[in-house]
PDB file of C-alpha atoms in Angstrom:
ATOM      1  CA  GLY A   7       6.146   3.474   5.303  1.00  0.00           C
ATOM      2  CA  GLU A   8       4.315   0.629   6.889  1.00  0.00           C
ATOM      3  CA  ASN A   9       1.712   1.353   9.410  1.00  0.00           C
ATOM      4  CA  VAL A  10      -0.706  -0.542  11.716  1.00  0.00           C
ATOM      5  CA  GLU A  11      -3.687   1.151  13.023  1.00  0.00           C
ATOM      6  CA  GLN A  12      -5.650  -0.293  15.964  1.00  0.00           C
ATOM      7  CA  HIS A  13      -9.011   0.417  17.583  1.00  0.00           C
ATOM      8  CA  PRO A  14     -10.200   1.343  19.823  1.00  0.00           C
ATOM      9  CA  SER A  15      -7.439   2.655  22.367  1.00  0.00           C
ATOM     10  CA  THR A  16      -9.397   1.799  25.324  1.00  0.00           C
ATOM     11  CA  LEU A  17     -12.292  -0.757  25.650  1.00  0.00           C
ATOM     12  CA  SER A  18     -14.514  -1.528  28.765  1.00  0.00           C
ATOM     13  CA  VAL A  19     -16.859  -4.460  28.926  1.00  0.00           C
ATOM     14  CA  GLN A  20     -18.891  -6.391  31.523  1.00  0.00           C
ATOM     15  CA  GLU A  21     -17.505  -9.762  32.568  1.00  0.00           C
ATOM     16  CA  GLY A  22     -19.200 -12.263  30.431  1.00  0.00           C
ATOM     17  CA  ASP A  23     -19.640  -9.641  27.586  1.00  0.00           C
ATOM     18  CA  SER A  24     -17.531 -10.127  24.244  1.00  0.00           C
ATOM     19  CA  ALA A  25     -14.564  -7.770  23.139  1.00  0.00           C
ATOM     20  CA  VAL A  26     -13.607  -6.699  19.663  1.00  0.00           C
ATOM     21  CA  ILE A  27     -10.362  -5.100  18.616  1.00  0.00           C
ATOM     22  CA  LYS A  28      -9.777  -4.072  15.148  1.00  0.00           C
ATOM     23  CA  CYS A  29      -6.611  -3.545  12.994  1.00  0.00           C
ATOM     24  CA  THR A  30      -5.849  -2.329   9.607  1.00  0.00           C
ATOM     25  CA  TYR A  31      -2.444  -2.372   7.906  1.00  0.00           C
ATOM     26  CA  SER A  32      -1.011  -0.941   4.934  1.00  0.00           C
ATOM     27  CA  ASP A  33       1.935  -3.102   3.656  1.00  0.00           C
ATOM     28  CA  SER A  34       0.298  -5.584   1.068  1.00  0.00           C
ATOM     29  CA  ALA A  35       3.163  -7.998   1.581  1.00  0.00           C
ATOM     30  CA  SER A  36       2.285  -8.571   5.307  1.00  0.00           C
ATOM     31  CA  ASN A  37       1.573 -12.286   5.769  1.00  0.00           C
ATOM     32  CA  TYR A  38       1.707 -12.986   9.497  1.00  0.00           C
ATOM     33  CA  PHE A  39      -0.500 -11.304  11.950  1.00  0.00           C
ATOM     34  CA  PRO A  40       0.197 -11.968  15.771  1.00  0.00           C
ATOM     35  CA  TRP A  41      -1.989 -10.529  18.567  1.00  0.00           C
ATOM     36  CA  TYR A  42       0.037  -9.982  22.184  1.00  0.00           C
ATOM     37  CA  LYS A  43      -1.427  -9.487  25.296  1.00  0.00           C
ATOM     38  CA  GLN A  44       0.808  -7.443  27.986  1.00  0.00           C
ATOM     39  CA  GLU A  45       0.200  -7.304  31.363  1.00  0.00           C
ATOM     40  CA  LEU A  46       1.381  -4.415  33.871  1.00  0.00           C
ATOM     41  CA  GLY A  47       5.126  -4.590  34.166  1.00  0.00           C
ATOM     42  CA  LYS A  48       5.623  -7.443  31.871  1.00  0.00           C
ATOM     43  CA  GLY A  49       6.753  -7.901  28.181  1.00  0.00           C
ATOM     44  CA  PRO A  50       3.844  -8.807  25.700  1.00  0.00           C
ATOM     45  CA  GLN A  51       2.991 -12.426  25.120  1.00  0.00           C
ATOM     46  CA  LEU A  52       1.618 -13.972  22.208  1.00  0.00           C
ATOM     47  CA  ILE A  53      -2.065 -15.155  22.594  1.00  0.00           C
ATOM     48  CA  ILE A  54      -2.907 -16.149  18.982  1.00  0.00           C
ATOM     49  CA  ASP A  55      -1.542 -15.554  15.461  1.00  0.00           C
ATOM     50  CA  ILE A  56      -2.847 -16.052  11.897  1.00  0.00           C
ATOM     51  CA  ARG A  57      -1.348 -16.250   8.461  1.00  0.00           C
ATOM     52  CA  SER A  58      -2.326 -14.742   5.242  1.00  0.00           C
ATOM     53  CA  ASN A  59      -3.717 -18.163   3.631  1.00  0.00           C
ATOM     54  CA  VAL A  60      -6.130 -18.552   6.657  1.00  0.00           C
ATOM     55  CA  GLY A  61      -9.419 -16.361   7.134  1.00  0.00           C
ATOM     56  CA  GLU A  62     -10.093 -17.195  10.737  1.00  0.00           C
ATOM     57  CA  LYS A  63      -8.720 -19.200  13.588  1.00  0.00           C
ATOM     58  CA  LYS A  64     -10.162 -19.841  16.999  1.00  0.00           C
ATOM     59  CA  ASP A  65      -8.514 -20.864  20.316  1.00  0.00           C
ATOM     60  CA  GLN A  66     -10.953 -21.566  22.916  1.00  0.00           C
ATOM     61  CA  ARG A  67     -12.596 -17.863  23.950  1.00  0.00           C
ATOM     62  CA  ILE A  68     -10.208 -16.063  21.365  1.00  0.00           C
ATOM     63  CA  ALA A  69     -10.716 -16.008  17.697  1.00  0.00           C
ATOM     64  CA  VAL A  70      -8.975 -13.817  15.106  1.00  0.00           C
ATOM     65  CA  THR A  71     -10.307 -12.974  11.581  1.00  0.00           C
ATOM     66  CA  LEU A  72      -8.284 -11.802   8.466  1.00  0.00           C
ATOM     67  CA  ASN A  73      -9.610  -9.919   5.483  1.00  0.00           C
ATOM     68  CA  LYS A  74      -6.690  -9.459   3.199  1.00  0.00           C
ATOM     69  CA  THR A  75      -8.593  -7.682   0.539  1.00  0.00           C
ATOM     70  CA  ALA A  76      -9.460  -5.038   2.735  1.00  0.00           C
ATOM     71  CA  LYS A  77      -6.241  -5.323   4.805  1.00  0.00           C
ATOM     72  CA  HIS A  78      -7.867  -5.681   8.234  1.00  0.00           C
ATOM     73  CA  PHE A  79      -7.852  -8.301  11.041  1.00  0.00           C
ATOM     74  CA  SER A  80      -9.758  -8.408  14.357  1.00  0.00           C
ATOM     75  CA  LEU A  81      -9.542  -9.992  17.588  1.00  0.00           C
ATOM     76  CA  HIS A  82     -12.487 -11.357  19.432  1.00  0.00           C
ATOM     77  CA  ILE A  83     -12.531 -12.504  22.923  1.00  0.00           C
ATOM     78  CA  THR A  84     -16.023 -14.113  24.203  1.00  0.00           C
ATOM     79  CA  GLU A  85     -17.116 -14.501  27.753  1.00  0.00           C
ATOM     80  CA  THR A  86     -14.559 -12.236  29.180  1.00  0.00           C
ATOM     81  CA  GLN A  87     -13.165 -12.428  32.515  1.00  0.00           C
ATOM     82  CA  PRO A  88     -11.489  -9.919  34.727  1.00  0.00           C
ATOM     83  CA  GLU A  89      -8.087 -11.677  34.040  1.00  0.00           C
ATOM     84  CA  ASP A  90      -8.439 -10.616  30.377  1.00  0.00           C
ATOM     85  CA  SER A  91      -7.763  -7.066  31.560  1.00  0.00           C
ATOM     86  CA  ALA A  92      -4.507  -6.087  29.958  1.00  0.00           C
ATOM     87  CA  VAL A  93      -3.156  -4.121  26.916  1.00  0.00           C
ATOM     88  CA  TYR A  94      -3.592  -5.989  23.609  1.00  0.00           C
ATOM     89  CA  PHE A  95      -1.402  -5.408  20.461  1.00  0.00           C
ATOM     90  CA  CYS A  96      -2.071  -6.310  16.817  1.00  0.00           C
ATOM     91  CA  ALA A  97       0.942  -6.674  14.636  1.00  0.00           C
ATOM     92  CA  ALA A  98       1.817  -7.126  11.049  1.00  0.00           C
ATOM     93  CA  SER A  99       5.126  -8.703   9.618  1.00  0.00           C
ATOM     94  CA  SER A 100       6.163  -9.947   6.161  1.00  0.00           C
ATOM     95  CA  ASN A 101       9.054 -12.033   5.023  1.00  0.00           C
ATOM     96  CA  THR A 102      10.094  -9.549   2.266  1.00  0.00           C
ATOM     97  CA  GLY A 103      13.455  -7.969   3.046  1.00  0.00           C
ATOM     98  CA  GLY A 104      13.342  -9.401   6.572  1.00  0.00           C
ATOM     99  CA  PHE A 105      10.810  -9.954   9.375  1.00  0.00           C
ATOM    100  CA  LYS A 106      10.312  -6.408  10.703  1.00  0.00           C
ATOM    101  CA  THR A 107       7.089  -6.539  12.777  1.00  0.00           C
ATOM    102  CA  ILE A 108       5.099  -3.406  13.107  1.00  0.00           C
ATOM    103  CA  PHE A 109       2.795  -3.212  16.215  1.00  0.00           C
ATOM    104  CA  GLY A 110      -0.499  -1.325  16.654  1.00  0.00           C
ATOM    105  CA  ALA A 111      -0.850   1.271  19.305  1.00  0.00           C
ATOM    106  CA  GLY A 112      -2.321  -1.198  21.644  1.00  0.00           C
ATOM    107  CA  THR A 113      -5.973  -1.298  23.153  1.00  0.00           C
ATOM    108  CA  ARG A 114      -6.392  -1.213  26.968  1.00  0.00           C
ATOM    109  CA  LEU A 115      -8.977  -3.629  27.985  1.00  0.00           C
ATOM    110  CA  PHE A 116     -10.969  -3.402  31.315  1.00  0.00           C
ATOM    111  CA  VAL A 117     -13.181  -6.342  32.148  1.00  0.00           C
ATOM    112  CA  LYS A 118     -15.536  -5.230  34.882  1.00  0.00           C
ATOM    113  CA  ALA A 119     -16.708  -7.856  37.303  1.00  0.00           C
TER     114      ALA A 119
ATOM    115  CA  GLY B   6      14.158 -23.404  30.024  1.00  0.00           C
ATOM    116  CA  ALA B   7      14.905 -19.777  30.670  1.00  0.00           C
ATOM    117  CA  GLY B   8      12.806 -17.141  28.671  1.00  0.00           C
ATOM    118  CA  VAL B   9      14.530 -13.976  27.398  1.00  0.00           C
ATOM    119  CA  SER B  10      16.150 -12.022  29.940  1.00  0.00           C
ATOM    120  CA  GLN B  11      17.254  -8.300  30.079  1.00  0.00           C
ATOM    121  CA  SER B  12      19.583  -6.278  32.303  1.00  0.00           C
ATOM    122  CA  PRO B  13      19.371  -3.958  34.050  1.00  0.00           C
ATOM    123  CA  SER B  14      15.695  -4.004  34.905  1.00  0.00           C
ATOM    124  CA  ASN B  15      15.742  -0.428  35.770  1.00  0.00           C
ATOM    125  CA  LYS B  16      18.421   2.364  34.837  1.00  0.00           C
ATOM    126  CA  VAL B  17      18.306   5.984  35.999  1.00  0.00           C
ATOM    127  CA  THR B  18      20.840   8.215  34.110  1.00  0.00           C
ATOM    128  CA  GLU B  19      21.716  11.721  33.875  1.00  0.00           C
ATOM    129  CA  LYS B  20      21.177  13.566  30.760  1.00  0.00           C
ATOM    130  CA  GLY B  21      24.278  13.444  28.451  1.00  0.00           C
ATOM    131  CA  LYS B  22      25.509  10.095  29.918  1.00  0.00           C
ATOM    132  CA  ASP B  23      25.921   6.873  27.608  1.00  0.00           C
ATOM    133  CA  VAL B  24      23.902   3.837  28.661  1.00  0.00           C
ATOM    134  CA  GLU B  25      24.067  -0.060  27.650  1.00  0.00           C
ATOM    135  CA  LEU B  26      21.124  -2.470  27.767  1.00  0.00           C
ATOM    136  CA  ARG B  27      21.602  -6.190  27.560  1.00  0.00           C
ATOM    137  CA  CYS B  28      19.499  -8.826  26.217  1.00  0.00           C
ATOM    138  CA  ASP B  29      20.126 -12.633  26.497  1.00  0.00           C
ATOM    139  CA  PRO B  30      17.593 -14.301  23.892  1.00  0.00           C
ATOM    140  CA  ILE B  31      16.330 -17.900  24.316  1.00  0.00           C
ATOM    141  CA  SER B  32      19.172 -20.198  23.302  1.00  0.00           C
ATOM    142  CA  GLY B  33      18.934 -21.551  19.771  1.00  0.00           C
ATOM    143  CA  HIS B  34      16.793 -18.247  18.605  1.00  0.00           C
ATOM    144  CA  THR B  35      18.497 -16.602  15.643  1.00  0.00           C
ATOM    145  CA  ALA B  36      16.204 -13.676  15.318  1.00  0.00           C
ATOM    146  CA  LEU B  37      16.563 -10.865  17.911  1.00  0.00           C
ATOM    147  CA  TYR B  38      14.652  -7.627  18.053  1.00  0.00           C
ATOM    148  CA  TRP B  39      14.797  -4.530  19.953  1.00  0.00           C
ATOM    149  CA  TYR B  40      11.552  -2.137  20.597  1.00  0.00           C
ATOM    150  CA  ARG B  41      11.092   0.740  22.482  1.00  0.00           C
ATOM    151  CA  GLN B  42       7.854   1.368  24.351  1.00  0.00           C
ATOM    152  CA  SER B  43       6.912   4.839  25.755  1.00  0.00           C
ATOM    153  CA  LEU B  44       4.720   5.327  28.843  1.00  0.00           C
ATOM    154  CA  GLY B  45       1.330   4.001  27.562  1.00  0.00           C
ATOM    155  CA  GLN B  46       2.130   3.710  23.848  1.00  0.00           C
ATOM    156  CA  GLY B  47       2.744   0.929  21.348  1.00  0.00           C
ATOM    157  CA  LEU B  48       5.942  -0.846  20.621  1.00  0.00           C
ATOM    158  CA  GLU B  49       8.177   1.310  18.401  1.00  0.00           C
ATOM    159  CA  PHE B  50      10.542  -1.026  16.344  1.00  0.00           C
ATOM    160  CA  LEU B  51      14.193  -0.392  16.612  1.00  0.00           C
ATOM    161  CA  ILE B  52      16.426  -2.952  15.167  1.00  0.00           C
ATOM    162  CA  TYR B  53      16.261  -6.415  14.112  1.00  0.00           C
ATOM    163  CA  PHE B  54      19.161  -9.177  13.790  1.00  0.00           C
ATOM    164  CA  GLN B  55      18.800 -12.505  11.700  1.00  0.00           C
ATOM    165  CA  GLY B  56      21.734 -14.842  12.153  1.00  0.00           C
ATOM    166  CA  ASN B  57      24.670 -13.686  10.350  1.00  0.00           C
ATOM    167  CA  SER B  58      22.908 -11.119   8.063  1.00  0.00           C
ATOM    168  CA  ALA B  59      23.153  -7.437   8.359  1.00  0.00           C
ATOM    169  CA  PRO B  60      20.815  -6.274  10.766  1.00  0.00           C
ATOM    170  CA  ASP B  61      17.696  -4.093   9.768  1.00  0.00           C
ATOM    171  CA  LYS B  62      18.565  -0.624  11.588  1.00  0.00           C
ATOM    172  CA  SER B  63      15.568   1.229   9.978  1.00  0.00           C
ATOM    173  CA  GLY B  64      13.922   1.884  13.329  1.00  0.00           C
ATOM    174  CA  LEU B  65      16.837   3.519  15.076  1.00  0.00           C
ATOM    175  CA  PRO B  66      15.697   6.917  15.980  1.00  0.00           C
ATOM    176  CA  SER B  67      19.153   8.767  15.380  1.00  0.00           C
ATOM    177  CA  ASP B  68      22.845   7.982  15.348  1.00  0.00           C
ATOM    178  CA  ARG B  69      23.064   8.176  19.124  1.00  0.00           C
ATOM    179  CA  PHE B  70      21.421   4.668  19.070  1.00  0.00           C
ATOM    180  CA  SER B  71      23.334   1.589  17.980  1.00  0.00           C
ATOM    181  CA  ALA B  72      23.161  -2.131  18.774  1.00  0.00           C
ATOM    182  CA  GLU B  73      25.284  -5.171  18.492  1.00  0.00           C
ATOM    183  CA  ARG B  74      24.731  -8.888  18.692  1.00  0.00           C
ATOM    184  CA  THR B  75      28.002 -10.804  19.565  1.00  0.00           C
ATOM    185  CA  GLY B  76      28.465 -14.513  18.529  1.00  0.00           C
ATOM    186  CA  GLY B  77      24.675 -14.742  17.368  1.00  0.00           C
ATOM    187  CA  SER B  78      23.323 -14.597  20.967  1.00  0.00           C
ATOM    188  CA  VAL B  79      23.691 -11.841  23.489  1.00  0.00           C
ATOM    189  CA  SER B  80      22.877  -8.239  22.202  1.00  0.00           C
ATOM    190  CA  THR B  81      23.525  -4.914  23.831  1.00  0.00           C
ATOM    191  CA  LEU B  82      21.697  -1.654  22.828  1.00  0.00           C
ATOM    192  CA  THR B  83      23.833   1.358  23.417  1.00  0.00           C
ATOM    193  CA  ILE B  84      22.473   4.975  23.693  1.00  0.00           C
ATOM    194  CA  GLN B  85      25.113   7.642  23.480  1.00  0.00           C
ATOM    195  CA  ARG B  86      24.432  10.943  25.192  1.00  0.00           C
ATOM    196  CA  THR B  87      21.130  10.347  26.662  1.00  0.00           C
ATOM    197  CA  GLN B  88      18.226  12.893  26.276  1.00  0.00           C
ATOM    198  CA  GLN B  89      15.113  13.018  28.500  1.00  0.00           C
ATOM    199  CA  GLU B  90      12.992  11.992  25.496  1.00  0.00           C
ATOM    200  CA  ASP B  91      14.935   8.641  25.640  1.00  0.00           C
ATOM    201  CA  SER B  92      13.198   7.625  28.734  1.00  0.00           C
ATOM    202  CA  ALA B  93      11.088   4.690  27.861  1.00  0.00           C
ATOM    203  CA  VAL B  94      10.774   0.774  28.454  1.00  0.00           C
ATOM    204  CA  TYR B  95      13.121  -1.195  26.030  1.00  0.00           C
ATOM    205  CA  LEU B  96      12.070  -4.613  25.181  1.00  0.00           C
ATOM    206  CA  CYS B  97      14.130  -7.169  23.603  1.00  0.00           C
ATOM    207  CA  ALA B  98      12.358 -10.178  21.572  1.00  0.00           C
ATOM    208  CA  SER B  99      13.700 -13.455  20.095  1.00  0.00           C
ATOM    209  CA  SER B 100      12.315 -15.912  17.842  1.00  0.00           C
ATOM    210  CA  LEU B 101      13.248 -18.956  15.812  1.00  0.00           C
ATOM    211  CA  LYS B 102      14.530 -18.324  12.188  1.00  0.00           C
ATOM    212  CA  THR B 103      11.661 -16.901  10.316  1.00  0.00           C
ATOM    213  CA  SER B 104      11.973 -18.722   7.033  1.00  0.00           C
ATOM    214  CA  GLY B 105       8.351 -19.580   6.457  1.00  0.00           C
ATOM    215  CA  GLY B 106       6.659 -16.441   7.322  1.00  0.00           C
ATOM    216  CA  GLY B 107       6.825 -15.050  10.625  1.00  0.00           C
ATOM    217  CA  LEU B 108       6.963 -16.903  14.019  1.00  0.00           C
ATOM    218  CA  GLU B 109       6.180 -16.013  17.566  1.00  0.00           C
ATOM    219  CA  GLN B 110       8.544 -13.437  19.174  1.00  0.00           C
ATOM    220  CA  PHE B 111       9.318 -14.064  22.961  1.00  0.00           C
ATOM    221  CA  PHE B 112       9.685 -11.080  24.743  1.00  0.00           C
ATOM    222  CA  GLY B 113      11.961 -10.158  27.898  1.00  0.00           C
ATOM    223  CA  PRO B 114      10.372  -8.026  30.854  1.00  0.00           C
ATOM    224  CA  GLY B 115      12.337  -4.821  29.516  1.00  0.00           C
ATOM    225  CA  THR B 116      14.639  -2.270  30.952  1.00  0.00           C
ATOM    226  CA  ARG B 117      12.825   0.708  32.179  1.00  0.00           C
ATOM    227  CA  LEU B 118      15.295   3.831  31.303  1.00  0.00           C
ATOM    228  CA  THR B 119      14.780   7.117  32.986  1.00  0.00           C
ATOM    229  CA  VAL B 120      16.995   9.991  31.770  1.00  0.00           C
ATOM    230  CA  LEU B 121      17.066  12.922  34.405  1.00  0.00           C
TER     231      LEU B 121
END
């Protein structure tokens, strides 16, 4: 079945450093790739997304890259701040037979001040 | 406007009892999703509703799990004869009709279910 693998499961960086989280997906029909941030006790919240017709997208300190040939996409956070500490989830979905979204297992990011 | 709301926020029940979890999506959102999140784990897809179409139930783990969406708005997830392994946070999300290839899902705060 469809699968999304996410690495690393835990990431610790110093404030100001960059953080990179990588995901791979199995369903070649996937065409929408969102990234969600989940803070303690809250539901996930979208931070950035990318569609299959785009290779890279940037929003201030956050960027996402997509390689459809290799079926992998990555989240890049630059100049990390303590408030970036949270769990980050990648996901993949397609409009083939519905919009079921498959999430990665999550990456717990710690930003040390 | 209000976001996605879920009730109750916490539910403690005894093994074998039935529970009902409620989700109120954002007004106008035709797509509604249920996920299960075990402690420290990712989001496990359970079921997806889109308008009046038949729901995608492919993620429901057993026939003890069922969900309804009445009037295209409020949804209830029912777990019958609960077991300890059902303990998790159940998250609901809604989005606008996904006609073009995926749109942002707005998540509720979740219902934390504990089965004793």
